[in-house]
Coordinates of C-alpha atoms in Angstrom, one line a residue:
X1 CA -35.8 -40.4 -86.6
X2 CA -36.0 -36.8 -85.4
X3 CA -36.4 -34.3 -88.1
X4 CA -34.7 -30.9 -87.8
X5 CA -36.7 -27.8 -88.5
X6 CA -35.0 -25.7 -91.1
X7 CA -34.0 -22.4 -89.6
X8 CA -34.1 -19.5 -92.0
X9 CA -31.4 -17.0 -91.8
X10 CA -32.4 -13.6 -90.4
X11 CA -30.9 -10.2 -90.7
X12 CA -28.9 -8.7 -93.6
X13 CA -28.8 -10.8 -96.8
X14 CA -25.4 -12.1 -97.8
X15 CA -23.6 -10.3 -100.6
X16 CA -24.6 -13.2 -102.9
X17 CA -28.3 -12.9 -102.1
X18 CA -28.2 -9.1 -102.4
X19 CA -26.5 -9.5 -105.8
X20 CA -29.0 -12.1 -106.9
X21 CA -32.0 -9.9 -105.7
X22 CA -30.5 -7.0 -107.6
X23 CA -30.1 -8.9 -110.8
X24 CA -33.7 -10.3 -110.5
X25 CA -34.9 -6.7 -110.4
X26 CA -32.7 -5.8 -113.4
X27 CA -34.0 -8.7 -115.3
X28 CA -37.6 -8.0 -114.6
X29 CA -37.1 -4.3 -115.5
X30 CA -35.3 -5.1 -118.7
X31 CA -38.2 -7.4 -119.8
X32 CA -40.8 -4.8 -119.0
X33 CA -38.8 -1.9 -120.6
X34 CA -38.5 -3.9 -123.8
X35 CA -42.1 -5.1 -123.9
X36 CA -43.8 -1.9 -122.8
X37 CA -41.4 1.0 -123.2
X38 CA -39.7 3.2 -120.4
X39 CA -42.7 5.6 -120.0
X40 CA -45.2 2.9 -119.5
X41 CA -43.4 0.9 -116.9
X42 CA -43.8 2.0 -113.2
X43 CA -41.4 1.0 -110.3
X44 CA -44.3 -0.7 -108.7
X45 CA -44.9 -2.9 -111.8
X46 CA -41.1 -3.7 -111.8
X47 CA -41.2 -4.6 -108.0
X48 CA -44.2 -6.8 -108.5
X49 CA -42.5 -8.6 -111.6
X50 CA -39.4 -9.1 -109.5
X51 CA -41.3 -10.2 -106.3
X52 CA -39.9 -7.5 -104.2
X53 CA -41.3 -4.3 -102.6
X54 CA -40.8 -0.9 -104.1
X55 CA -38.8 -0.1 -101.1
X56 CA -36.4 -2.8 -102.0
X57 CA -36.0 -1.4 -105.5
X58 CA -35.3 2.2 -104.1
X59 CA -32.8 0.7 -101.7
X60 CA -30.8 -0.7 -104.5
X61 CA -31.5 2.0 -107.2
X62 CA -31.7 5.8 -106.7
X63 CA -34.7 6.1 -109.1
X64 CA -36.3 4.6 -112.2
X65 CA -33.6 6.2 -114.5
X66 CA -30.8 4.6 -112.5
X67 CA -32.5 1.2 -112.9
X68 CA -32.9 1.7 -116.6
X69 CA -29.2 2.5 -116.8
X70 CA -28.4 -0.8 -115.0
X71 CA -30.7 -2.5 -117.4
X72 CA -28.7 -1.0 -120.3
X73 CA -25.4 -1.9 -118.8
X74 CA -26.6 -5.6 -118.2
X75 CA -27.5 -5.9 -121.8
X76 CA -24.3 -4.3 -123.2
X77 CA -21.7 -3.4 -120.7
X78 CA -20.4 0.2 -121.2
X79 CA -23.2 1.3 -123.5
X80 CA -24.4 3.8 -121.0
X81 CA -21.1 5.8 -120.8
X82 CA -21.7 7.9 -123.8
X83 CA -25.2 8.6 -122.5
X84 CA -23.9 10.0 -119.3
X85 CA -21.4 12.6 -120.7

């Protein structure tokens, strides 16, 4: 019986994979912000917790503040709207 070697997909991630990675970053950041506070959490720490590179974080979010807003939105959709006006 021949075994087939599993080929890993190369290239750009699918939309589902990208969404999953983004949500993983948001989840990790949310946990860190809640436990340590915004000022104490670095993007490097978030990336480590999400098991991604800082480059990946910055490819998906403009900056730490944008990531924080995504965290707020994931907890309570629309809560960031009054903050941005």
